[in-house]
Amino acid sequence: MRLLHTSDWHLGRAFHRVSMLGAQAEFIGHLVTTVREHAVDAVVVSGDVYDRAVPPLAAVELFDDALHRLADLGVPTVMISGNHDSARRLGVGAGLIGRAGIHLRTDPAASGTPVVLQDGFGDVAFYGLPYLEPALVKDEFGVEKAGHETVLAAAMERVRADLAARARGTRSVVLAHAFVTGGEASDSERDITVGGVAAVPSGVFDGVDYVALGHLHGCQTLTERMRYSGSPLAYSFSEAGHRKSMWLIDLDAHGAVTAERVDCPVPRPLARLCGRLEELLADPALARHQQAWVEATLTDPVRPADPMARLTERFPYTLSLVFAPERAPDEPGMSYAGRLADRSDQEIAEDFVAHVRGAGPDGHEQAVLRDAFDAVRADLTLREVAR
């Protein structure tokens, strides 16, 4: 059976205030063409179909168009909700849509109930594990501690139990939306840290033939049987080095996996430039970036006049301007924003405690802070769903 593995469409998302809807529509067309030209037997979409719980109408219309075009191909599609999606909204009409061969899996309770497809060698069971917000699903899975590893492990126990009861030789595919240890993150993914831990070990998914992962935006291989497809488009300048693609996965009669990457259309390349303004404007080697979306980091010791206007004369698609002035070794350190970069909410709060009272929080206080942040994040998730 040949699968096309994709994820993280983020329909409705902009790139630094530039609408990506046209590029997203081009990707959907490319997806449909790939399914047809490569004789794909099933499409798997591993979450974050939309960019937010209540997507704009244009994004919903594009999703509706994608569903119709996939259904018209007669190729089954299995799709899960991600942490950006409203699982309940995405799942509306799932039973009816399923009759057209589009199988939406958004209910955690159904994690152990597969979509079963057949090929010439027998059954392939597709298990859809939607994004599992630990605080909201721990009761469903009967776990005491709300953590990513515990709830995913419980969901996978249901998967393995169902698979064990099926005919010998049944092959299996799991769709999951999670941060698995060993994956490389980028700036455009929403933090899913719970209890100070975001990643889960890959061993949680043992016992199945292929794990189609979503959440991380870079296409990557964790093992031969476990891959991220990544997002089909770049959504941050941290993805400037990404090769955006989908995975063509072939499962043979015994569940062995072979994989091939299929590149996605690039609406415009990304470039991250760094240096003094006059250098960026004069360097002939940078001419190749004049049609790229540009993030420029200026290192001038003194902020130059009208930097954005001057940059856009040479690089008309400059979208982001960052100031990182060169400093002498004895000058004061970086700015407040610079000190906060790449630090979690937990770390920032602990630094604040240390600044105010002269000593950082002890173990008990760190746990209190973690619980508070987890409670706030869970509450925000509930509010999004209820909107």
Short mmCIF file of C-alpha atoms in Angstrom, two decimals:
data_model
loop_
_atom_site.label_atom_id
_atom_site.label_comp_id
_atom_site.label_asym_id
_atom_site.label_seq_id
_atom_site.Cartn_x
_atom_site.Cartn_y
_atom_site.Cartn_z
CA MET A 1 0.00 0.00 0.00
CA ARG A 2 1.31 3.43 -0.94
CA LEU A 3 0.63 6.28 1.50
CA LEU A 4 1.10 10.03 1.15
CA HIS A 5 2.03 11.46 4.56
CA THR A 6 1.50 15.19 5.13
CA SER A 7 0.66 17.43 8.09
CA ASP A 8 0.63 20.95 9.52
CA TRP A 9 -1.19 22.73 6.71
CA HIS A 10 -2.10 25.61 9.07
CA LEU A 11 -4.79 26.86 6.70
CA GLY A 12 -5.47 30.54 7.35
CA ARG A 13 -2.00 31.36 8.66
CA ALA A 14 -0.08 34.41 7.45
CA PHE A 15 3.69 34.81 7.13
CA HIS A 16 4.72 38.08 8.78
CA ARG A 17 1.33 39.59 7.80
CA VAL A 18 1.58 38.26 4.22
CA SER A 19 -1.44 36.09 3.37
CA MET A 20 -0.46 32.52 2.54
CA LEU A 21 -3.90 31.50 1.30
CA GLY A 22 -2.85 31.50 -2.37
CA ALA A 23 0.24 29.41 -1.59
CA GLN A 24 -1.88 27.04 0.51
CA ALA A 25 -4.33 26.63 -2.38
CA GLU A 26 -1.38 25.87 -4.68
CA PHE A 27 -0.20 23.22 -2.22
CA ILE A 28 -3.63 21.57 -2.16
CA GLY A 29 -3.52 21.39 -5.96
CA HIS A 30 -0.03 19.87 -5.76
CA LEU A 31 -1.25 17.34 -3.19
CA VAL A 32 -4.10 16.22 -5.46
CA THR A 33 -1.75 15.97 -8.46
CA THR A 34 0.74 13.92 -6.41
CA VAL A 35 -1.99 11.50 -5.31
CA ARG A 36 -3.05 10.98 -8.92
CA GLU A 37 0.36 10.82 -10.57
CA HIS A 38 2.01 8.57 -7.97
CA ALA A 39 -0.89 6.11 -7.67
CA VAL A 40 -1.34 6.81 -3.95
CA ASP A 41 -3.63 4.37 -2.13
CA ALA A 42 -4.29 6.49 0.99
CA VAL A 43 -3.54 10.00 2.26
CA VAL A 44 -2.70 10.63 5.93
CA VAL A 45 -2.83 14.13 7.42
CA SER A 46 -1.29 14.28 10.90
CA GLY A 47 -2.94 17.33 12.41
CA ASP A 48 -2.92 21.14 12.45
CA VAL A 49 -5.18 21.35 9.44
CA TYR A 50 -6.10 24.87 10.53
CA ASP A 51 -3.93 27.47 12.24
CA ARG A 52 -6.41 28.29 14.98
CA ALA A 53 -9.51 26.91 16.64
CA VAL A 54 -11.84 29.36 14.87
CA PRO A 55 -10.34 29.70 11.38
CA PRO A 56 -11.30 32.47 8.93
CA LEU A 57 -13.99 31.68 6.36
CA ALA A 58 -11.51 31.63 3.47
CA ALA A 59 -9.52 28.88 5.23
CA VAL A 60 -12.68 26.82 5.81
CA GLU A 61 -13.59 27.18 2.15
CA LEU A 62 -10.13 25.99 1.10
CA PHE A 63 -10.44 22.97 3.42
CA ASP A 64 -13.86 22.21 1.95
CA ASP A 65 -12.35 22.37 -1.55
CA ALA A 66 -9.55 20.02 -0.47
CA LEU A 67 -12.05 17.49 0.90
CA HIS A 68 -14.09 17.53 -2.31
CA ARG A 69 -11.03 17.09 -4.52
CA LEU A 70 -9.68 14.22 -2.41
CA ALA A 71 -13.11 12.53 -2.35
CA ASP A 72 -13.40 12.90 -6.14
CA LEU A 73 -10.13 10.95 -6.53
CA GLY A 74 -11.66 7.99 -4.72
CA VAL A 75 -8.54 7.69 -2.57
CA PRO A 76 -9.23 7.28 1.19
CA THR A 77 -7.92 10.01 3.49
CA VAL A 78 -7.30 9.69 7.24
CA MET A 79 -6.94 12.95 9.12
CA ILE A 80 -6.45 13.89 12.80
CA SER A 81 -6.75 17.15 14.70
CA GLY A 82 -3.64 18.91 16.01
CA ASN A 83 -2.99 21.32 18.87
CA HIS A 84 -3.95 24.31 16.68
CA ASP A 85 -7.26 22.77 15.63
CA SER A 86 -10.53 22.70 17.51
CA ALA A 87 -11.07 18.95 17.59
CA ARG A 88 -14.82 19.32 18.04
CA ARG A 89 -15.20 21.76 15.15
CA LEU A 90 -12.96 19.78 12.80
CA GLY A 91 -14.89 16.62 13.67
CA VAL A 92 -18.36 18.01 12.89
CA GLY A 93 -19.98 15.79 10.29
CA ALA A 94 -17.21 13.19 10.52
CA GLY A 95 -19.65 10.29 10.18
CA LEU A 96 -21.21 11.70 7.03
CA ILE A 97 -17.87 12.79 5.53
CA GLY A 98 -16.52 9.31 6.22
CA ARG A 99 -18.98 7.91 3.67
CA ALA A 100 -17.03 9.82 1.04
CA GLY A 101 -13.78 8.18 2.17
CA ILE A 102 -12.52 11.12 4.26
CA HIS A 103 -12.00 9.79 7.79
CA LEU A 104 -11.68 12.52 10.44
CA ARG A 105 -10.28 11.25 13.74
CA THR A 106 -10.69 13.94 16.41
CA ASP A 107 -12.09 12.04 19.41
CA PRO A 108 -9.45 10.70 21.86
CA ALA A 109 -11.88 7.99 22.97
CA ALA A 110 -11.68 6.44 19.50
CA SER A 111 -7.89 6.13 19.48
CA GLY A 112 -8.08 2.34 19.50
CA THR A 113 -10.69 2.14 16.74
CA PRO A 114 -8.95 2.09 13.34
CA VAL A 115 -9.93 2.88 9.80
CA VAL A 116 -9.28 -0.42 8.04
CA LEU A 117 -8.27 -0.36 4.38
CA GLN A 118 -7.36 -3.28 2.16
CA ASP A 119 -4.82 -3.96 -0.55
CA GLY A 120 -3.78 -7.13 -2.36
CA PHE A 121 -2.01 -8.45 0.74
CA GLY A 122 -4.75 -7.90 3.32
CA ASP A 123 -5.77 -5.30 5.87
CA VAL A 124 -3.99 -2.13 6.93
CA ALA A 125 -5.33 -0.59 10.17
CA PHE A 126 -4.97 3.20 10.48
CA TYR A 127 -5.16 4.47 14.07
CA GLY A 128 -5.74 8.21 14.45
CA LEU A 129 -4.43 9.71 17.70
CA PRO A 130 -5.52 13.37 17.68
CA TYR A 131 -3.49 15.84 19.72
CA LEU A 132 -3.98 14.72 23.33
CA GLU A 133 -3.99 17.69 25.72
CA PRO A 134 -2.96 15.85 28.91
CA ALA A 135 -5.09 17.84 31.38
CA LEU A 136 -8.20 17.31 29.26
CA VAL A 137 -7.84 13.58 28.42
CA LYS A 138 -6.25 12.05 31.51
CA ASP A 139 -9.64 10.91 32.83
CA GLU A 140 -10.55 9.32 29.49
CA PHE A 141 -7.36 7.25 29.61
CA GLY A 142 -7.47 6.60 33.36
CA VAL A 143 -4.04 8.06 34.16
CA GLU A 144 -3.25 9.89 37.37
CA LYS A 145 -0.48 12.16 36.09
CA ALA A 146 -1.32 14.55 33.27
CA GLY A 147 1.70 14.32 30.97
CA HIS A 148 2.28 13.79 27.27
CA GLU A 149 4.05 10.47 27.73
CA THR A 150 1.42 9.01 30.06
CA VAL A 151 -1.59 9.85 27.88
CA LEU A 152 0.12 8.80 24.63
CA ALA A 153 1.27 5.55 26.24
CA ALA A 154 -2.30 4.86 27.36
CA ALA A 155 -3.64 5.60 23.87
CA MET A 156 -1.03 3.29 22.33
CA GLU A 157 -2.03 0.52 24.74
CA ARG A 158 -5.49 0.69 23.17
CA VAL A 159 -3.93 0.57 19.72
CA ARG A 160 -1.82 -2.49 20.53
CA ALA A 161 -4.78 -4.23 22.20
CA ASP A 162 -6.97 -3.74 19.13
CA LEU A 163 -4.17 -4.79 16.77
CA ALA A 164 -3.53 -7.96 18.77
CA ALA A 165 -7.15 -8.99 18.32
CA ARG A 166 -7.00 -8.66 14.53
CA ALA A 167 -6.02 -11.24 11.93
CA ARG A 168 -2.38 -12.24 11.92
CA GLY A 169 -0.44 -10.17 9.39
CA THR A 170 -2.59 -7.05 9.70
CA ARG A 171 -0.32 -4.08 9.05
CA SER A 172 -0.66 -0.90 11.07
CA VAL A 173 -0.20 2.86 10.71
CA VAL A 174 -0.51 5.36 13.57
CA LEU A 175 -1.14 9.06 13.02
CA ALA A 176 -0.04 11.20 15.98
CA HIS A 177 0.47 14.87 16.71
CA ALA A 178 3.26 15.19 19.27
CA PHE A 179 6.83 16.28 19.97
CA VAL A 180 8.87 13.07 19.92
CA THR A 181 12.37 13.01 21.40
CA GLY A 182 14.98 13.49 18.71
CA GLY A 183 12.83 15.81 16.60
CA GLU A 184 14.14 19.26 15.67
CA ALA A 185 11.80 22.17 16.41
CA SER A 186 11.44 25.56 14.69
CA ASP A 187 10.09 28.93 15.82
CA SER A 188 6.63 28.52 14.32
CA GLU A 189 5.32 25.65 16.47
CA ARG A 190 3.16 26.42 19.46
CA ASP A 191 4.71 25.28 22.75
CA ILE A 192 3.03 22.15 24.15
CA THR A 193 5.17 21.78 27.28
CA VAL A 194 3.36 20.18 30.23
CA GLY A 195 4.99 19.78 33.62
CA GLY A 196 8.24 21.08 32.19
CA VAL A 197 8.30 18.33 29.52
CA ALA A 198 7.33 18.70 25.85
CA ALA A 199 8.87 15.61 24.23
CA VAL A 200 7.89 11.94 24.50
CA PRO A 201 10.23 9.00 23.83
CA SER A 202 9.89 7.26 20.49
CA GLY A 203 9.47 3.92 22.29
CA VAL A 204 5.89 4.93 23.16
CA PHE A 205 4.97 4.00 19.59
CA ASP A 206 6.57 0.54 19.53
CA GLY A 207 4.61 -2.27 17.91
CA VAL A 208 3.29 -0.66 14.71
CA ASP A 209 4.60 -0.61 11.16
CA TYR A 210 4.61 3.13 10.50
CA VAL A 211 4.11 6.26 12.64
CA ALA A 212 3.06 9.35 10.66
CA LEU A 213 3.90 12.29 12.90
CA GLY A 214 2.76 15.88 12.86
CA HIS A 215 3.56 19.01 14.91
CA LEU A 216 7.20 19.77 14.04
CA HIS A 217 7.52 21.81 10.85
CA GLY A 218 10.75 20.31 9.51
CA CYS A 219 10.57 17.12 7.42
CA GLN A 220 12.66 14.58 9.33
CA THR A 221 13.26 10.88 9.90
CA LEU A 222 13.44 9.66 13.50
CA THR A 223 13.58 5.99 12.49
CA GLU A 224 12.77 4.16 9.28
CA ARG A 225 9.29 3.57 10.70
CA MET A 226 8.74 7.01 12.26
CA ARG A 227 8.79 10.30 10.37
CA TYR A 228 7.61 13.90 10.45
CA SER A 229 6.39 15.21 7.11
CA GLY A 230 6.76 18.80 8.31
CA SER A 231 4.65 21.73 7.14
CA PRO A 232 4.24 22.13 3.36
CA LEU A 233 5.09 25.84 3.64
CA ALA A 234 7.51 27.84 5.77
CA TYR A 235 5.82 29.77 8.58
CA SER A 236 8.90 31.34 10.22
CA PHE A 237 12.35 32.46 9.14
CA SER A 238 13.80 29.66 11.29
CA GLU A 239 12.61 27.38 8.46
CA ALA A 240 14.80 29.11 5.85
CA GLY A 241 16.94 25.96 5.53
CA HIS A 242 14.01 23.53 5.32
CA ARG A 243 13.22 21.52 2.22
CA LYS A 244 9.42 21.43 2.31
CA SER A 245 8.03 18.09 1.22
CA MET A 246 5.69 15.16 1.84
CA TRP A 247 6.53 11.48 2.32
CA LEU A 248 5.54 8.75 -0.11
CA ILE A 249 5.51 5.62 2.04
CA ASP A 250 5.25 2.11 0.64
CA LEU A 251 4.20 -0.71 2.99
CA ASP A 252 4.97 -4.13 1.58
CA ALA A 253 3.14 -7.36 2.35
CA HIS A 254 5.06 -7.78 5.61
CA GLY A 255 4.89 -4.15 6.78
CA ALA A 256 8.41 -3.19 5.67
CA VAL A 257 8.71 0.53 4.87
CA THR A 258 10.33 2.33 1.96
CA ALA A 259 10.12 6.13 1.75
CA GLU A 260 10.55 8.85 -0.86
CA ARG A 261 10.28 12.63 -0.46
CA VAL A 262 8.06 14.67 -2.76
CA ASP A 263 8.92 18.38 -2.80
CA CYS A 264 6.22 21.01 -2.26
CA PRO A 265 5.89 24.25 -4.28
CA VAL A 266 7.85 27.19 -2.85
CA PRO A 267 5.97 30.49 -3.19
CA ARG A 268 9.10 32.53 -2.49
CA PRO A 269 12.49 31.56 -0.98
CA LEU A 270 13.53 32.78 2.47
CA ALA A 271 16.77 34.56 3.31
CA ARG A 272 18.25 35.58 6.68
CA LEU A 273 20.80 38.35 6.20
CA CYS A 274 23.06 39.72 8.91
CA GLY A 275 25.50 42.63 8.92
CA ARG A 276 25.76 46.40 8.91
CA LEU A 277 23.21 48.17 6.75
CA GLU A 278 25.70 49.59 4.25
CA GLU A 279 27.26 46.14 3.84
CA LEU A 280 23.90 44.54 3.09
CA LEU A 281 23.07 47.23 0.56
CA ALA A 282 26.41 46.98 -1.25
CA ASP A 283 27.42 43.30 -1.13
CA PRO A 284 27.10 41.90 -4.69
CA ALA A 285 26.92 38.34 -3.34
CA LEU A 286 23.49 39.15 -1.86
CA ALA A 287 21.93 39.91 -5.25
CA ARG A 288 20.51 36.38 -5.36
CA HIS A 289 18.21 37.24 -2.42
CA GLN A 290 16.54 40.27 -4.02
CA GLN A 291 13.35 38.32 -4.79
CA ALA A 292 13.32 36.41 -1.48
CA TRP A 293 11.37 37.13 1.67
CA VAL A 294 14.09 38.62 3.83
CA GLU A 295 14.79 38.82 7.55
CA ALA A 296 17.59 41.36 8.05
CA THR A 297 19.57 41.52 11.30
CA LEU A 298 21.46 44.82 11.50
CA THR A 299 24.64 44.89 13.56
CA ASP A 300 25.37 48.62 13.27
CA PRO A 301 26.59 49.97 16.65
CA VAL A 302 24.18 52.90 16.21
CA ARG A 303 20.77 52.36 14.66
CA PRO A 304 20.86 53.82 11.11
CA ALA A 305 18.21 56.17 9.74
CA ASP A 306 15.26 54.71 7.80
CA PRO A 307 16.68 51.17 7.71
CA MET A 308 13.53 49.45 6.44
CA ALA A 309 12.95 51.93 3.63
CA ARG A 310 16.56 51.62 2.50
CA LEU A 311 16.53 47.82 2.70
CA THR A 312 13.35 47.49 0.68
CA GLU A 313 14.92 49.49 -2.15
CA ARG A 314 17.28 46.56 -2.73
CA PHE A 315 15.27 43.76 -1.11
CA PRO A 316 11.63 44.66 -1.83
CA TYR A 317 10.28 41.64 0.07
CA THR A 318 11.94 42.42 3.41
CA LEU A 319 9.46 41.36 6.09
CA SER A 320 11.44 41.34 9.34
CA LEU A 321 14.02 43.75 10.74
CA VAL A 322 16.07 42.81 13.81
CA PHE A 323 18.65 44.96 15.61
CA ALA A 324 21.64 43.24 17.20
CA PRO A 325 24.27 45.99 17.54
CA GLU A 326 27.92 45.01 17.73
CA ARG A 327 29.31 45.67 21.20
CA ALA A 328 32.78 45.99 22.58
CA PRO A 329 33.75 43.24 25.06
CA ASP A 330 33.45 45.63 28.03
CA GLU A 331 30.03 47.02 27.05
CA PRO A 332 26.83 46.04 28.92
CA GLY A 333 25.11 42.86 27.80
CA MET A 334 22.16 42.25 25.55
CA SER A 335 18.71 43.82 25.67
CA TYR A 336 15.83 42.56 27.79
CA ALA A 337 14.21 40.98 24.71
CA GLY A 338 17.50 39.28 23.88
CA ARG A 339 17.80 37.86 27.38
CA LEU A 340 14.30 36.37 27.10
CA ALA A 341 14.85 34.80 23.69
CA ASP A 342 14.62 30.99 23.66
CA ARG A 343 13.59 30.87 27.33
CA SER A 344 10.41 29.15 28.46
CA ASP A 345 7.72 30.79 30.60
CA GLN A 346 8.87 28.61 33.48
CA GLU A 347 12.48 29.78 33.17
CA ILE A 348 11.45 33.44 32.93
CA ALA A 349 9.29 33.10 36.07
CA GLU A 350 12.11 31.40 37.97
CA ASP A 351 14.51 34.17 36.94
CA PHE A 352 12.02 36.75 38.21
CA VAL A 353 11.78 35.02 41.59
CA ALA A 354 15.56 34.96 41.84
CA HIS A 355 15.77 38.65 40.91
CA VAL A 356 13.17 39.73 43.46
CA ARG A 357 14.36 37.82 46.50
CA GLY A 358 17.96 36.98 45.65
CA ALA A 359 17.47 33.18 45.41
CA GLY A 360 15.69 31.02 42.89
CA PRO A 361 12.66 28.84 43.70
CA ASP A 362 13.20 25.52 45.46
CA GLY A 363 11.84 22.22 44.13
CA HIS A 364 8.39 22.67 45.67
CA GLU A 365 8.07 26.19 44.31
CA GLN A 366 9.18 25.05 40.85
CA ALA A 367 6.40 22.46 40.92
CA VAL A 368 3.86 25.12 41.92
CA LEU A 369 4.95 27.29 38.98
CA ARG A 370 4.72 24.33 36.58
CA ASP A 371 1.23 23.47 37.78
CA ALA A 372 0.14 27.09 37.40
CA PHE A 373 1.41 27.34 33.83
CA ASP A 374 -0.15 23.97 32.94
CA ALA A 375 -3.50 25.07 34.40
CA VAL A 376 -3.46 28.34 32.48
CA ARG A 377 -2.59 26.59 29.20
CA ALA A 378 -5.34 24.00 29.70
CA ASP A 379 -7.82 26.78 30.48
CA LEU A 380 -6.83 28.64 27.30
CA THR A 381 -7.37 25.44 25.31
CA LEU A 382 -10.85 25.05 26.79
CA ARG A 383 -11.67 28.67 26.03
CA GLU A 384 -10.58 28.23 22.39
CA VAL A 385 -12.76 25.15 22.04
CA ALA A 386 -15.76 26.92 23.62
CA ARG A 387 -15.57 29.98 21.32
#
